Amino acid sequence: MRKNPKVNEVNEFLEIASDFEDPLEVIRESLSNAYDANASNVEIEIRSREMGSDIIIDDDGDGMNQRDLESFFDLGNSRKTDSIGYKGHGTKIFYKSDRIVVNTASDEANLRAEMDKPWEKLNQRELPQYEVTETPVRKGNTGTRIRIRNFRSGQGFDPESLTYNKIEHYLKWKTIAGSTAYLFDDEDREMNITVKLGDEIDDSRQKLETTTRFKFPDEQLDPDMSSEFPAERMCKHYKPTEVEVEYEGGTTTLQIVGMVGGKAARNELPTYGKHSAQFGVWLAKDHIKVERLNEAISHDNEFLHFFFVVNCQDIELSANRESIRNKSSPVYQRLTEEAEYYLSKVAQDPWFKEYLETRRDAEIKRRARNRRSSLKDRRERIESGQALEPTNRTEVLLTLERANSKSDASTITVEDFEPNADVHAIVRQGGKLRNAAVHHSLTDHFEDDLTFEEVDLIICWEYGDPTTLREYERTGYLGGEIEFQLESDGLVYEDDGQSFIEILCLNQESDKVTQQAVISD
Amino acid sequence: MSESVISSIDFEVTSRAGDARAGSLSIRDTVIETPNLFPVLNFYGGGTINSNYGGGIHRTIKEFLIGHERINGGDYSKFFDGVMTSVSSLTDYNITRERYDDYVSQPIKERDVFSPFSGILFIDSGGFKFLSSDELDGSNFQIEIDQAKVYEIQQKMGADIIVNLDRPISPEDTHKQRIKKAQQTGQNIKEFLELSSDFRGARYLTLHGYNYSMMDEFLTEITRYTSAETLRSAFDGIALGSLVPKKDDRNALIDAVIDCRAVLKDWGFEELPLHVLGISSRAIPLLVALGVDTFDSSTYLQTAINGGYCTSLMETVDISEADPEQCNCPVCSSEYLKEWMRGNAPYQKDMLGAVAMHNLIIQKRSIFEIRDRVRRGETEPLIEYIESTVAQDKPTREHAHRVVNHSLGGYF
């Protein structure tokens, strides 16, 4: 018996509509549809409502006939072939609402379609229906107006999260408004886009106006040597390049365009998220950016400096256009190889090397300036009579040597110093060589888990936190008992046998408090 | 340098593509086209005249050189329009004094057995080998090597191009060691020029260093012994040495050649032919693009000895996987030699020798093609060649792009 596999239509509609997670995707789909309908102008209005958002999309495109209208509501029944929305998935995002009304005027028909409670019905496992009415055609007045009531935008369109600024960046990064097609096609149409947000969402301005062209920051090949960050505004354009690529099973064309630039130049670009999540190499379809391919840039070169769009019409997208589906295909394999190849040329562009060098040189100079200012502080401290306060082993020994020159008492001279060994120094005292651990604080010896084997003497600047020392007395150290006898300048450690380790604290004056605190315990 | 010497040597650049140049190098009656590759070959490998002076795989290559009947004849001369050999290789085969005396008793090209060979013979001093021991060490004799001895041997062997005895540097050398070597080389150069004032071939000055400052310092040191003006008038070419330890570090190699060109320009040597000692193979297209005129290499032999059969300049397969039917070179077109390559050869050296000859032809054909592209006088044909060869190989791609950007006008 032959059987036909079945499709659960309601579930399919639910699934596809749910795939669109970001409510902003409704804007992307509307713009793509308007562009596909040859519109010169499109206006999108969004108002916040208690249950969601009301959205009106108005374009002056070719309008829809009966068949187009069916495609609008049907799933996977698109009539478009070489346009952006050829799958018949995009408009299904509108189903996440309480009502859809489409008024459309084409040269063939003047139609009105209404669908009530699509989302509620789908969730009740019922396929929503729509009613179409036709009125006489008025020639020369084509266009489409779509009204969506209570679009389920979640918190996405709340005043807290939606602003003109956010929409502008989204438009340029994720939709046809960020298209680079015009750089390749002289015939490319430009569409004017207007977005109006209700004052309850963002009242900072009346509306947002832009077009379907992505603009790169102006080129600036030379560094600004008057700036502390001379490479920051440097920017080089890499002109639109078409590369024919053969792959197993056909040929395809890559359209590559981009720029390399410093942070200030990149800041002139719209950004949707963090710089690190935005820059690099974007694979695009219909000149709308889809996914990044940062592995196309070798590891030596930070992808952040690059912004390239590699467009290829032979990549296939998921329903929500957020990812590429045919990554295991030969065409994808070849296009990534070619993108990598092209970017290797960019990475070896002498200008790019100069740009990196300018950045590096400026960074070194800035560091040097910081060093100079810290040097100034240090010199001022000396001039004010403040003594050297050691912060590391070397400085502790320097302090010791100074103390030698000032003191008449028996001196300790450093004969050997290996800061990374367990026993840091060998010193000569009264003609004899002694092994010394050297620390800024006595407590460091314990924090470094050093033993007392072979250690005759601990030289430190200060004792450190007395409670830390008392804790070691209380709980023991490396399986042995320890007793600090700071008044006798030493400690007693008892493990297999008992040993007395002398402690030379160079800052005894200021450390008397610690000494008292330990002794009094 | 006498008037007659000057007139017997001519290097003429006929076309340029970016920094790359193509031209001709005439020495006495021999003319070769540049850029060109000199295969390294030992003419004397322990044997006597009866075995074409032996040398294992070198013997088989010499049979190709002269179209010997053992390899079923044929004319391979265009692949041997220039050949490199070295003074220090004379005793590679532990020969006796008697044999040594025989080897240096007559110029190579004047021997009947080598008479079909009419290419340019470049005889290196072998300075690298003499760093560790200043002598030629035979089975029952030693010959102390100094500049005079090296020149005497170069002359006796009938060289067309000679270099002074040099002291190559190594990356581990301290500055002091490098200076000492430069001074020793400087002394040798002075002596070399005095000794060879009536030499009728071309004299190449060895240059050592990994960057501009090192090479500039080298030249400064040697001009303590010989004035820059004398160097400019006496030498007919430059041989850049000491790069073998850097051969796998393409960036270092490119840096050295770029800087070498800059130093030569600043010292007034830029019109002289530039030879890079001991580096070629896959680096050939890049070296040419950077402006190198000639190079020498033994990789065609080494690859064969290691079981490699070149399918192109960039690719090598194991001999057992080689398919000579896919190659139209004279070796692979000969049923007789194909049998050799399949292992049905009188000796292992013959099998490997045939493969080595094939490898050399692949390299030489590449250089012919590169030269043709430079001759078109535009950078595009050479860029296309580099794109389809060196740039296809991921590890060398960035170097290819670097060289195109630096020396061939760039991509952007």
PDB file of C-alpha atoms in Angstrom, chain A residues 223-378:
ATOM      1  CA  PRO A 223      47.245  58.623  10.529  1.00  0.00           C
ATOM      2  CA  ASP A 224      46.353  61.719  12.527  1.00  0.00           C
ATOM      3  CA  MET A 225      49.708  62.341  14.151  1.00  0.00           C
ATOM      4  CA  SER A 226      48.315  65.143  16.308  1.00  0.00           C
ATOM      5  CA  SER A 227      46.163  62.636  18.157  1.00  0.00           C
ATOM      6  CA  GLU A 228      47.152  60.376  21.006  1.00  0.00           C
ATOM      7  CA  PHE A 229      45.395  57.631  19.008  1.00  0.00           C
ATOM      8  CA  PRO A 230      46.677  58.382  15.497  1.00  0.00           C
ATOM      9  CA  ALA A 231      45.309  55.206  13.893  1.00  0.00           C
ATOM     10  CA  GLU A 232      41.891  55.472  15.460  1.00  0.00           C
ATOM     11  CA  ARG A 233      40.221  57.201  12.513  1.00  0.00           C
ATOM     12  CA  MET A 234      42.321  55.538   9.819  1.00  0.00           C
ATOM     13  CA  CYS A 235      40.121  53.793   7.318  1.00  0.00           C
ATOM     14  CA  LYS A 236      40.666  52.150   3.974  1.00  0.00           C
ATOM     15  CA  HIS A 237      37.963  51.011   1.586  1.00  0.00           C
ATOM     16  CA  TYR A 238      38.421  47.838  -0.387  1.00  0.00           C
ATOM     17  CA  LYS A 239      36.532  48.392  -3.585  1.00  0.00           C
ATOM     18  CA  PRO A 240      33.697  46.109  -4.668  1.00  0.00           C
ATOM     19  CA  THR A 241      35.182  42.963  -6.172  1.00  0.00           C
ATOM     20  CA  GLU A 242      33.398  40.150  -7.944  1.00  0.00           C
ATOM     21  CA  VAL A 243      35.003  36.720  -7.854  1.00  0.00           C
ATOM     22  CA  GLU A 244      33.777  33.854  -9.982  1.00  0.00           C
ATOM     23  CA  VAL A 245      34.103  30.585  -8.127  1.00  0.00           C
ATOM     24  CA  GLU A 246      33.858  27.113  -9.532  1.00  0.00           C
ATOM     25  CA  TYR A 247      32.667  24.339  -7.316  1.00  0.00           C
ATOM     26  CA  GLU A 248      31.729  20.753  -7.752  1.00  0.00           C
ATOM     27  CA  GLY A 249      28.436  21.113  -9.528  1.00  0.00           C
ATOM     28  CA  GLY A 250      28.505  24.677 -10.759  1.00  0.00           C
ATOM     29  CA  THR A 251      29.822  28.175 -10.517  1.00  0.00           C
ATOM     30  CA  THR A 252      28.865  31.031  -8.286  1.00  0.00           C
ATOM     31  CA  THR A 253      29.836  34.637  -7.793  1.00  0.00           C
ATOM     32  CA  LEU A 254      31.112  36.273  -4.643  1.00  0.00           C
ATOM     33  CA  GLN A 255      30.655  39.986  -4.266  1.00  0.00           C
ATOM     34  CA  ILE A 256      33.112  41.297  -1.748  1.00  0.00           C
ATOM     35  CA  VAL A 257      33.317  44.803  -0.382  1.00  0.00           C
ATOM     36  CA  GLY A 258      34.602  46.164   2.869  1.00  0.00           C
ATOM     37  CA  MET A 259      36.882  48.301   4.887  1.00  0.00           C
ATOM     38  CA  VAL A 260      39.617  48.137   7.457  1.00  0.00           C
ATOM     39  CA  GLY A 261      39.691  50.797  10.090  1.00  0.00           C
ATOM     40  CA  GLY A 262      40.293  51.991  13.605  1.00  0.00           C
ATOM     41  CA  LYS A 263      37.760  52.274  16.373  1.00  0.00           C
ATOM     42  CA  ALA A 264      36.656  55.817  15.587  1.00  0.00           C
ATOM     43  CA  ALA A 265      36.024  54.907  11.963  1.00  0.00           C
ATOM     44  CA  ARG A 266      34.109  51.805  12.992  1.00  0.00           C
ATOM     45  CA  ASN A 267      32.061  53.877  15.422  1.00  0.00           C
ATOM     46  CA  GLU A 268      30.721  55.774  12.435  1.00  0.00           C
ATOM     47  CA  LEU A 269      29.133  52.563  11.254  1.00  0.00           C
ATOM     48  CA  PRO A 270      25.845  51.432  12.701  1.00  0.00           C
ATOM     49  CA  THR A 271      26.340  48.703  15.257  1.00  0.00           C
ATOM     50  CA  TYR A 272      23.864  46.189  16.501  1.00  0.00           C
ATOM     51  CA  GLY A 273      25.458  44.918  19.660  1.00  0.00           C
ATOM     52  CA  LYS A 274      29.100  45.009  20.660  1.00  0.00           C
ATOM     53  CA  HIS A 275      31.931  45.773  18.259  1.00  0.00           C
ATOM     54  CA  SER A 276      33.408  42.358  18.912  1.00  0.00           C
ATOM     55  CA  ALA A 277      30.113  40.763  17.887  1.00  0.00           C
ATOM     56  CA  GLN A 278      29.698  42.879  14.787  1.00  0.00           C
ATOM     57  CA  PHE A 279      32.947  43.311  12.957  1.00  0.00           C
ATOM     58  CA  GLY A 280      34.877  40.845  10.903  1.00  0.00           C
ATOM     59  CA  VAL A 281      33.640  39.099   7.791  1.00  0.00           C
ATOM     60  CA  TRP A 282      29.942  38.744   7.088  1.00  0.00           C
ATOM     61  CA  LEU A 283      28.441  36.321   4.665  1.00  0.00           C
ATOM     62  CA  ALA A 284      25.399  37.863   3.029  1.00  0.00           C
ATOM     63  CA  LYS A 285      22.565  36.927   0.770  1.00  0.00           C
ATOM     64  CA  ASP A 286      20.600  39.556  -1.141  1.00  0.00           C
ATOM     65  CA  HIS A 287      23.330  41.819   0.259  1.00  0.00           C
ATOM     66  CA  ILE A 288      21.789  41.427   3.689  1.00  0.00           C
ATOM     67  CA  LYS A 289      24.290  40.237   6.275  1.00  0.00           C
ATOM     68  CA  VAL A 290      23.552  36.795   7.705  1.00  0.00           C
ATOM     69  CA  GLU A 291      26.426  35.162   9.570  1.00  0.00           C
ATOM     70  CA  ARG A 292      30.011  35.959  10.360  1.00  0.00           C
ATOM     71  CA  LEU A 293      32.943  34.011   9.001  1.00  0.00           C
ATOM     72  CA  ASN A 294      35.748  35.308  11.151  1.00  0.00           C
ATOM     73  CA  GLU A 295      37.857  32.221  10.634  1.00  0.00           C
ATOM     74  CA  ALA A 296      38.469  33.695   7.176  1.00  0.00           C
ATOM     75  CA  ILE A 297      40.877  36.097   8.860  1.00  0.00           C
ATOM     76  CA  SER A 298      44.075  34.527  10.087  1.00  0.00           C
ATOM     77  CA  HIS A 299      44.657  34.506  13.823  1.00  0.00           C
ATOM     78  CA  ASP A 300      47.525  36.984  13.613  1.00  0.00           C
ATOM     79  CA  ASN A 301      45.119  39.664  12.462  1.00  0.00           C
ATOM     80  CA  GLU A 302      42.402  40.694  14.851  1.00  0.00           C
ATOM     81  CA  PHE A 303      39.107  40.469  12.999  1.00  0.00           C
ATOM     82  CA  LEU A 304      37.879  43.573  14.808  1.00  0.00           C
ATOM     83  CA  HIS A 305      39.719  45.869  12.414  1.00  0.00           C
ATOM     84  CA  PHE A 306      37.918  44.386   9.437  1.00  0.00           C
ATOM     85  CA  PHE A 307      34.434  44.862   8.162  1.00  0.00           C
ATOM     86  CA  PHE A 308      33.750  42.936   4.986  1.00  0.00           C
ATOM     87  CA  VAL A 309      30.556  41.741   3.383  1.00  0.00           C
ATOM     88  CA  VAL A 310      30.825  38.680   1.170  1.00  0.00           C
ATOM     89  CA  ASN A 311      27.580  38.283  -0.717  1.00  0.00           C
ATOM     90  CA  CYS A 312      26.650  35.065  -2.421  1.00  0.00           C
ATOM     91  CA  GLN A 313      23.220  34.209  -3.813  1.00  0.00           C
ATOM     92  CA  ASP A 314      23.936  30.498  -3.564  1.00  0.00           C
ATOM     93  CA  ILE A 315      23.891  30.310   0.191  1.00  0.00           C
ATOM     94  CA  GLU A 316      20.676  28.978   1.642  1.00  0.00           C
ATOM     95  CA  LEU A 317      19.092  30.488   4.718  1.00  0.00           C
ATOM     96  CA  SER A 318      16.996  29.223   7.579  1.00  0.00           C
ATOM     97  CA  ALA A 319      13.377  30.416   7.698  1.00  0.00           C
ATOM     98  CA  ASN A 320      14.220  33.326   9.971  1.00  0.00           C
ATOM     99  CA  ARG A 321      17.285  34.254   7.855  1.00  0.00           C
ATOM    100  CA  GLU A 322      19.498  34.116  10.932  1.00  0.00           C
ATOM    101  CA  SER A 323      21.727  31.267   9.791  1.00  0.00           C
ATOM    102  CA  ILE A 324      23.064  29.469   6.739  1.00  0.00           C
ATOM    103  CA  ARG A 325      21.637  26.026   6.062  1.00  0.00           C
ATOM    104  CA  ASN A 326      23.870  24.640   3.331  1.00  0.00           C
ATOM    105  CA  LYS A 327      27.166  24.716   5.194  1.00  0.00           C
ATOM    106  CA  SER A 328      28.110  21.207   4.189  1.00  0.00           C
ATOM    107  CA  SER A 329      27.599  21.892   0.485  1.00  0.00           C
ATOM    108  CA  PRO A 330      30.495  22.202  -1.970  1.00  0.00           C
ATOM    109  CA  VAL A 331      29.454  25.751  -2.827  1.00  0.00           C
ATOM    110  CA  TYR A 332      29.724  26.869   0.792  1.00  0.00           C
ATOM    111  CA  GLN A 333      33.079  25.148   1.138  1.00  0.00           C
ATOM    112  CA  ARG A 334      34.437  26.934  -1.914  1.00  0.00           C
ATOM    113  CA  LEU A 335      33.041  30.308  -0.994  1.00  0.00           C
ATOM    114  CA  THR A 336      34.652  30.183   2.437  1.00  0.00           C
ATOM    115  CA  GLU A 337      37.969  29.220   0.820  1.00  0.00           C
ATOM    116  CA  GLU A 338      37.733  32.127  -1.591  1.00  0.00           C
ATOM    117  CA  ALA A 339      36.752  34.557   1.147  1.00  0.00           C
ATOM    118  CA  GLU A 340      39.751  33.412   3.144  1.00  0.00           C
ATOM    119  CA  TYR A 341      41.955  33.794   0.081  1.00  0.00           C
ATOM    120  CA  TYR A 342      40.754  37.332  -0.564  1.00  0.00           C
ATOM    121  CA  LEU A 343      41.218  38.370   3.058  1.00  0.00           C
ATOM    122  CA  SER A 344      44.727  36.992   3.081  1.00  0.00           C
ATOM    123  CA  LYS A 345      45.489  39.579   0.391  1.00  0.00           C
ATOM    124  CA  VAL A 346      44.000  42.304   2.561  1.00  0.00           C
ATOM    125  CA  ALA A 347      46.009  41.149   5.573  1.00  0.00           C
ATOM    126  CA  GLN A 348      49.161  41.449   3.463  1.00  0.00           C
ATOM    127  CA  ASP A 349      48.267  44.917   2.205  1.00  0.00           C
ATOM    128  CA  PRO A 350      51.168  47.199   3.158  1.00  0.00           C
ATOM    129  CA  TRP A 351      48.623  49.828   4.235  1.00  0.00           C
ATOM    130  CA  PHE A 352      47.174  47.412   6.780  1.00  0.00           C
ATOM    131  CA  LYS A 353      50.652  46.700   8.106  1.00  0.00           C
ATOM    132  CA  GLU A 354      51.322  50.424   8.431  1.00  0.00           C
ATOM    133  CA  TYR A 355      47.999  50.855  10.191  1.00  0.00           C
ATOM    134  CA  LEU A 356      48.887  48.116  12.702  1.00  0.00           C
ATOM    135  CA  GLU A 357      52.321  49.605  13.162  1.00  0.00           C
ATOM    136  CA  THR A 358      50.877  53.072  13.758  1.00  0.00           C
ATOM    137  CA  ARG A 359      48.591  51.609  16.417  1.00  0.00           C
ATOM    138  CA  ARG A 360      51.426  49.728  18.027  1.00  0.00           C
ATOM    139  CA  ASP A 361      53.800  52.686  18.011  1.00  0.00           C
ATOM    140  CA  ALA A 362      51.116  54.933  19.501  1.00  0.00           C
ATOM    141  CA  GLU A 363      50.387  52.380  22.206  1.00  0.00           C
ATOM    142  CA  ILE A 364      54.056  52.153  23.116  1.00  0.00           C
ATOM    143  CA  LYS A 365      54.271  55.931  23.248  1.00  0.00           C
ATOM    144  CA  ARG A 366      51.187  56.142  25.439  1.00  0.00           C
ATOM    145  CA  ARG A 367      52.680  53.559  27.772  1.00  0.00           C
ATOM    146  CA  ALA A 368      55.891  55.558  27.852  1.00  0.00           C
ATOM    147  CA  ARG A 369      53.925  58.689  28.724  1.00  0.00           C
ATOM    148  CA  ASN A 370      52.250  56.820  31.563  1.00  0.00           C
ATOM    149  CA  ARG A 371      55.637  55.656  32.705  1.00  0.00           C
ATOM    150  CA  ARG A 372      56.872  59.238  32.583  1.00  0.00           C
ATOM    151  CA  SER A 373      54.008  60.406  34.759  1.00  0.00           C
ATOM    152  CA  SER A 374      54.592  57.602  37.238  1.00  0.00           C
ATOM    153  CA  LEU A 375      58.292  58.449  37.148  1.00  0.00           C
ATOM    154  CA  LYS A 376      57.370  62.003  38.025  1.00  0.00           C
ATOM    155  CA  ASP A 377      55.385  60.767  41.041  1.00  0.00           C
ATOM    156  CA  ARG A 378      58.308  58.623  42.097  1.00  0.00           C
TER     157      ARG A 378
END
